[in-house]
Short mmCIF file of C-alpha atoms in Angstrom, two decimals:
data_model
loop_
_atom_site.label_atom_id
_atom_site.label_comp_id
_atom_site.label_asym_id
_atom_site.label_seq_id
_atom_site.Cartn_x
_atom_site.Cartn_y
_atom_site.Cartn_z
CA MET A 2 94.75 83.67 179.65
CA SER A 3 92.93 86.18 181.81
CA ASP A 4 89.25 87.05 182.13
CA PHE A 5 88.12 90.40 180.78
CA ASP A 6 85.32 92.28 182.52
CA GLY A 7 83.93 95.71 183.26
CA PRO A 8 82.77 98.60 181.09
CA ALA A 9 84.92 100.05 178.32
CA ASP A 10 86.64 103.42 178.58
CA ARG A 11 84.03 104.80 176.20
CA SER A 12 80.49 103.57 175.69
CA ILE A 13 78.89 102.57 172.44
CA VAL A 14 76.37 105.35 173.11
CA SER A 15 79.12 107.97 173.06
CA LEU A 16 80.53 106.52 169.83
CA ILE A 17 77.08 106.69 168.24
CA ALA A 18 76.73 110.29 169.41
CA ASP A 19 80.07 111.07 167.77
CA GLY A 20 78.84 109.57 164.49
CA ALA A 21 81.27 106.64 164.35
CA LEU A 22 78.25 104.44 163.60
CA ASP A 23 74.49 104.90 163.78
CA THR A 24 71.86 103.28 165.95
CA GLU A 25 70.57 100.98 163.20
CA LEU A 26 73.98 99.41 162.64
CA ALA A 27 74.58 99.28 166.39
CA ALA A 28 71.23 97.55 166.96
CA THR A 29 72.06 94.95 164.32
CA LEU A 30 75.45 94.34 165.93
CA TRP A 31 73.75 94.06 169.32
CA VAL A 32 71.55 91.18 168.16
CA LEU A 33 74.49 89.43 166.49
CA LEU A 34 76.91 89.86 169.39
CA GLU A 35 74.25 88.69 171.83
CA ALA A 36 74.42 85.39 169.90
CA ARG A 37 78.26 85.56 170.13
CA VAL A 38 78.76 86.04 166.40
CA PRO A 39 82.50 86.81 166.07
CA LEU A 40 83.56 90.43 165.58
CA ILE A 41 86.69 91.85 163.96
CA VAL A 42 87.37 95.60 163.93
CA ALA A 43 89.85 96.62 161.23
CA ALA A 44 91.69 99.84 160.43
CA GLU A 45 94.89 100.35 158.49
CA ALA A 46 96.29 103.29 160.41
CA GLN A 47 97.13 103.49 164.09
CA HIS A 48 95.03 105.48 166.58
CA VAL A 49 91.83 105.12 164.58
CA GLY A 50 89.91 103.69 167.52
CA LYS A 51 89.76 99.97 166.72
CA THR A 52 90.12 98.87 170.34
CA THR A 53 87.82 101.62 171.59
CA MET A 54 85.11 100.41 169.20
CA LEU A 55 85.68 96.74 169.98
CA ASP A 56 85.56 97.21 173.75
CA ALA A 57 82.48 99.42 173.55
CA LEU A 58 80.62 96.82 171.49
CA LEU A 59 81.31 94.14 174.12
CA ALA A 60 78.53 95.78 176.13
CA PHE A 61 76.17 93.92 173.79
CA LEU A 62 77.33 90.49 175.00
CA PRO A 63 75.03 88.65 177.42
CA PRO A 64 76.02 89.52 181.02
CA LYS A 65 77.17 86.00 181.89
CA THR A 66 79.43 85.64 178.87
CA ARG A 67 83.00 84.72 179.75
CA VAL A 68 85.44 86.90 177.80
CA VAL A 69 88.92 85.39 177.85
CA ARG A 70 91.79 87.73 177.00
CA LEU A 71 94.50 85.91 175.05
CA ALA A 72 98.03 86.33 176.41
CA GLY A 73 99.83 87.10 173.16
CA GLU A 74 103.25 85.50 172.80
CA THR A 75 102.88 83.69 176.13
CA GLU A 76 99.49 82.13 175.34
CA THR A 77 99.50 78.35 175.83
CA PHE A 78 95.78 77.55 175.36
CA GLY A 79 96.14 75.09 178.23
CA TRP A 80 92.70 76.20 179.40
CA LEU A 81 91.01 75.49 176.04
CA PRO A 82 89.58 71.94 176.04
CA GLN A 83 89.63 71.65 172.23
CA ALA A 84 93.09 73.21 171.73
CA SER A 85 94.78 70.09 170.36
CA GLU A 86 91.99 69.32 167.88
CA LEU A 87 92.22 72.92 166.67
CA GLY A 88 95.89 72.44 165.92
CA TRP A 89 97.63 73.68 169.06
CA PRO A 90 100.60 71.51 170.14
CA GLY A 91 99.66 71.04 173.76
CA GLN A 92 97.18 69.58 176.20
CA ALA A 93 94.37 71.42 177.97
CA THR A 94 94.52 71.88 181.73
CA PRO A 95 91.27 72.66 183.58
CA PRO A 96 91.27 76.16 185.10
CA PRO A 97 92.17 76.18 188.80
CA ASN A 98 88.77 77.54 189.83
CA GLY A 99 87.06 74.56 188.23
CA ASP A 100 84.93 76.77 186.01
CA PRO A 101 84.77 74.92 182.66
CA ILE A 102 85.34 76.71 179.38
CA ARG A 103 82.38 76.15 177.05
CA PRO A 104 81.93 77.38 173.48
CA GLN A 105 78.33 78.38 174.20
CA THR A 106 79.33 80.93 176.85
CA THR A 107 82.88 82.00 175.92
CA VAL A 108 84.36 84.71 173.73
CA LEU A 109 88.09 84.81 172.95
CA TYR A 110 89.48 88.36 173.05
CA ALA A 111 92.58 89.23 171.04
CA ALA A 112 93.70 92.83 171.53
CA GLU A 113 95.16 92.71 168.03
CA LEU A 114 95.85 90.04 165.44
CA SER A 115 99.45 90.97 164.62
CA ASP A 116 103.04 90.54 165.77
CA HIS A 117 103.59 94.23 166.55
CA LEU A 118 103.72 93.75 170.33
CA PRO A 119 104.24 90.72 172.61
CA ILE A 120 100.68 91.08 173.95
CA TYR A 121 99.21 90.66 170.47
CA THR A 122 98.08 87.37 168.93
CA TRP A 123 99.67 86.05 165.74
CA GLY A 124 100.95 82.92 164.05
CA LYS A 125 99.68 79.62 165.42
CA ALA A 126 97.80 81.33 168.25
CA ALA A 127 95.82 83.47 165.80
CA GLN A 128 95.11 80.39 163.74
CA VAL A 129 93.70 78.53 166.75
CA ALA A 130 91.66 81.55 167.88
CA VAL A 131 89.93 81.84 164.50
CA ARG A 132 89.49 78.09 164.19
CA ALA A 133 87.74 78.11 167.57
CA THR A 134 84.89 80.10 166.01
CA SER A 135 84.06 77.08 163.84
CA ILE A 136 83.07 75.09 166.95
CA GLY A 137 80.98 77.80 168.54
CA TYR A 138 83.37 80.09 170.41
CA GLY A 139 82.96 83.81 170.01
CA LEU A 140 85.90 85.97 168.96
CA ALA A 141 86.53 89.68 169.48
CA ALA A 142 89.66 91.11 167.88
CA THR A 143 91.21 94.01 166.02
CA ILE A 144 93.52 93.92 163.01
CA HIS A 145 95.41 96.38 160.81
CA ALA A 146 93.58 96.33 157.46
CA ASP A 147 91.70 98.80 155.29
CA SER A 148 89.23 96.40 153.69
CA LEU A 149 87.70 92.98 154.09
CA ASP A 150 90.06 91.65 151.40
CA ASP A 151 93.00 92.99 153.39
CA VAL A 152 91.75 91.10 156.45
CA PHE A 153 91.48 87.87 154.45
CA ASP A 154 94.88 88.34 152.83
CA GLY A 155 96.60 88.97 156.14
CA LEU A 156 95.13 85.88 157.78
CA ARG A 157 95.66 83.63 154.74
CA GLY A 158 99.38 84.36 154.62
CA TRP A 159 102.25 83.06 156.66
CA PRO A 160 102.44 82.51 159.59
CA VAL A 161 98.68 82.30 160.31
CA ARG A 162 97.78 80.35 157.15
CA LEU A 163 94.03 80.04 157.52
CA SER A 164 92.01 78.50 154.70
CA ASP A 165 89.07 80.27 153.07
CA ASP A 166 86.67 77.88 154.80
CA GLU A 167 88.21 78.75 158.17
CA LEU A 168 88.03 82.47 157.37
CA SER A 169 84.31 82.09 156.60
CA HIS A 170 83.71 81.95 160.37
CA LEU A 171 84.98 85.48 161.06
CA GLY A 172 81.43 86.75 161.53
CA VAL A 173 81.18 90.54 161.41
CA VAL A 174 84.09 92.64 160.11
CA LEU A 175 83.95 96.41 160.67
CA VAL A 176 86.34 98.61 158.69
CA MET A 177 87.15 101.97 160.31
CA ARG A 178 88.93 105.07 159.05
CA ARG A 179 90.03 108.37 160.55
CA LEU A 180 88.90 111.36 158.52
CA ASP A 181 90.97 114.45 157.77
CA ASP A 182 89.21 116.39 160.54
CA ASP A 183 90.07 113.58 163.01
CA ARG A 184 86.55 112.14 163.17
CA ARG A 185 86.29 108.33 163.14
CA ARG A 186 83.81 106.37 161.08
CA VAL A 187 82.91 102.75 160.42
CA VAL A 188 83.08 102.97 156.64
CA ALA A 189 81.91 99.41 155.98
CA ALA A 190 80.31 96.60 157.96
CA HIS A 191 80.51 93.10 156.47
CA TYR A 192 78.89 89.82 157.41
CA VAL A 193 81.11 86.88 156.48
CA ARG A 194 78.87 83.92 155.70
CA PRO A 195 80.08 80.67 157.27
CA VAL A 196 80.59 77.65 155.09
CA ALA A 197 77.74 75.19 155.65
CA ARG A 198 76.17 72.05 154.24
CA ASP A 199 72.80 71.97 152.56
CA VAL A 200 70.13 69.32 153.16
CA HIS A 201 71.93 67.01 150.72
CA GLY A 202 75.26 67.35 152.49
CA HIS A 203 76.86 69.55 149.85
CA LEU A 204 79.14 72.37 151.01
CA GLN A 205 77.69 75.83 150.43
CA ARG A 206 80.18 78.68 150.14
CA LEU A 207 78.53 82.09 149.82
CA GLY A 208 80.44 85.34 149.52
CA PRO A 209 80.41 87.98 152.27
CA ALA A 210 77.44 90.33 152.52
CA VAL A 211 77.50 94.05 153.25
CA LEU A 212 75.54 95.14 156.31
CA ALA A 213 76.18 98.87 155.97
CA THR A 214 78.43 101.47 154.35
CA TRP A 215 79.21 105.08 155.20
CA ASP A 216 78.42 107.84 152.70
CA ALA A 217 81.12 110.53 152.86
CA ASP A 218 78.97 113.13 151.07
CA THR A 219 76.13 113.00 153.58
CA ASP A 220 77.96 111.60 156.62
CA THR A 221 75.24 108.98 156.93
CA PHE A 222 75.03 105.20 156.73
CA GLU A 223 73.32 103.11 154.09
CA HIS A 224 72.01 99.77 155.31
CA PHE A 225 71.80 96.52 153.37
CA GLY A 226 71.31 93.89 156.06
CA TRP A 227 67.66 93.55 155.06
CA GLY A 228 68.85 91.53 152.07
CA ILE A 229 70.10 88.71 154.28
CA THR A 230 67.57 88.95 157.10
CA PRO A 231 66.63 85.23 156.89
CA GLU A 232 70.32 84.23 157.15
CA LEU A 233 70.96 86.51 160.10
CA ALA A 234 67.79 85.29 161.78
CA ARG A 235 68.90 81.67 161.49
CA ARG A 236 72.32 82.60 162.82
CA VAL A 237 70.85 84.10 166.00
CA GLY A 238 68.04 81.55 166.41
CA ARG A 239 65.09 83.83 165.63
CA ALA A 240 62.35 84.00 163.03
CA ALA A 241 63.05 86.60 160.34
CA GLY A 242 60.11 88.77 161.38
CA ASP A 243 61.15 88.62 165.02
CA LEU A 244 64.68 89.70 164.09
CA GLU A 245 63.36 92.77 162.25
CA ILE A 246 61.17 93.70 165.21
CA GLU A 247 64.03 93.21 167.66
CA VAL A 248 66.49 95.32 165.66
CA ASP A 249 63.90 98.11 165.44
CA ARG A 250 63.22 98.01 169.19
CA ARG A 251 66.91 98.08 170.04
CA ARG A 252 67.50 100.93 167.62
CA GLU A 253 64.78 102.89 169.40
CA HIS A 254 66.32 102.02 172.78
CA LEU A 255 69.73 103.29 171.63
CA ASP A 256 68.13 106.40 170.10
CA GLY A 257 66.68 107.12 173.52
CA LEU A 258 70.03 106.70 175.26
CA VAL A 259 71.71 109.04 172.78
CA THR A 260 68.94 111.63 173.08
CA THR A 261 69.00 111.61 176.89
CA GLY A 262 72.78 111.64 177.07
CA VAL A 263 73.30 108.28 178.78
CA ALA A 264 76.85 108.08 177.45
CA GLU A 265 79.04 107.46 180.50
CA ALA A 266 80.40 103.93 180.24
CA ARG A 267 78.92 102.40 183.40
CA GLN A 268 75.55 104.11 182.96
CA ALA A 269 75.33 103.05 179.33
CA LEU A 270 76.26 99.46 180.17
CA ALA A 271 73.55 99.35 182.86
CA ALA A 272 70.98 100.81 180.45
CA ILE A 273 71.86 98.28 177.76
CA ARG A 274 71.62 95.39 180.21
CA ALA A 275 68.29 96.69 181.49
CA TYR A 276 66.77 96.24 178.03
CA ARG A 277 64.34 93.34 177.70
CA PRO A 278 63.77 91.66 174.31
CA ALA A 279 60.30 91.41 172.85
CA ALA A 280 58.48 88.11 173.08
CA PRO A 281 58.59 86.17 169.80
CA PHE A 282 55.71 87.17 167.55
CA ASP A 283 54.59 83.57 167.24
CA ALA A 284 55.15 82.67 170.89
CA ARG A 285 52.67 80.23 172.33
CA ARG A 286 50.13 81.94 174.59
CA THR A 287 50.21 81.03 178.27
CA ASP A 288 47.09 82.93 179.39
CA ALA A 289 44.54 80.79 177.54
#
């Protein structure tokens, strides 16, 4: 385990300017990541920019979020209080600095979910990392896959062996591709709906929803998140109307950063953190 901090090599603003995604999708991801909804960035080929995209999007996490980089083959999860109940064969050891690990403030970072390199996370460690999302931990990871189904198939199989209910906590899955002219695009953004119980205690299993897709003919993005606005709003603890307002305001903020060229990583991170959310529309007045 090691903590992960600092701006990415490239900012999300520069990736928007390059057309890898647009400001509407980025604003939606901002609201979701701020609530630590898990994020997986997938691409089948190498050198597509999965890690670049993932690291750039981490700018949308709240400033005090603890991002813990998993140690690949040498990961022991000794620092994770719930490791044994998540299936890891070991006992947690409090971190030496005494700073407790809490689901509400922690995101697990896996450079890649695979066995391609010793620093990557696979097998039992990948299983535990995904299971941790079911108890409130965030997750940020990349994976080699060309579709959402590929992501599911890879994580269902040996040696990770996650169930469909466990996979329902993956959160947002972005699928990226490199075009013939070497441009990169997010070609699909999915929201994986978590399994939940209704008011009668019955399990509800809803299929994934599409947040956005890329149109190759026009090099633009079509957006579909409006169809699940109430679900997304509940996920991030907002009223549906407030979520729509907040996504619009953040889209405008990102539009401004792109227009004014605030693309250098540290400058973009500072500008994103300087943003202040709107007050809830139905907030109780304090000036009466």
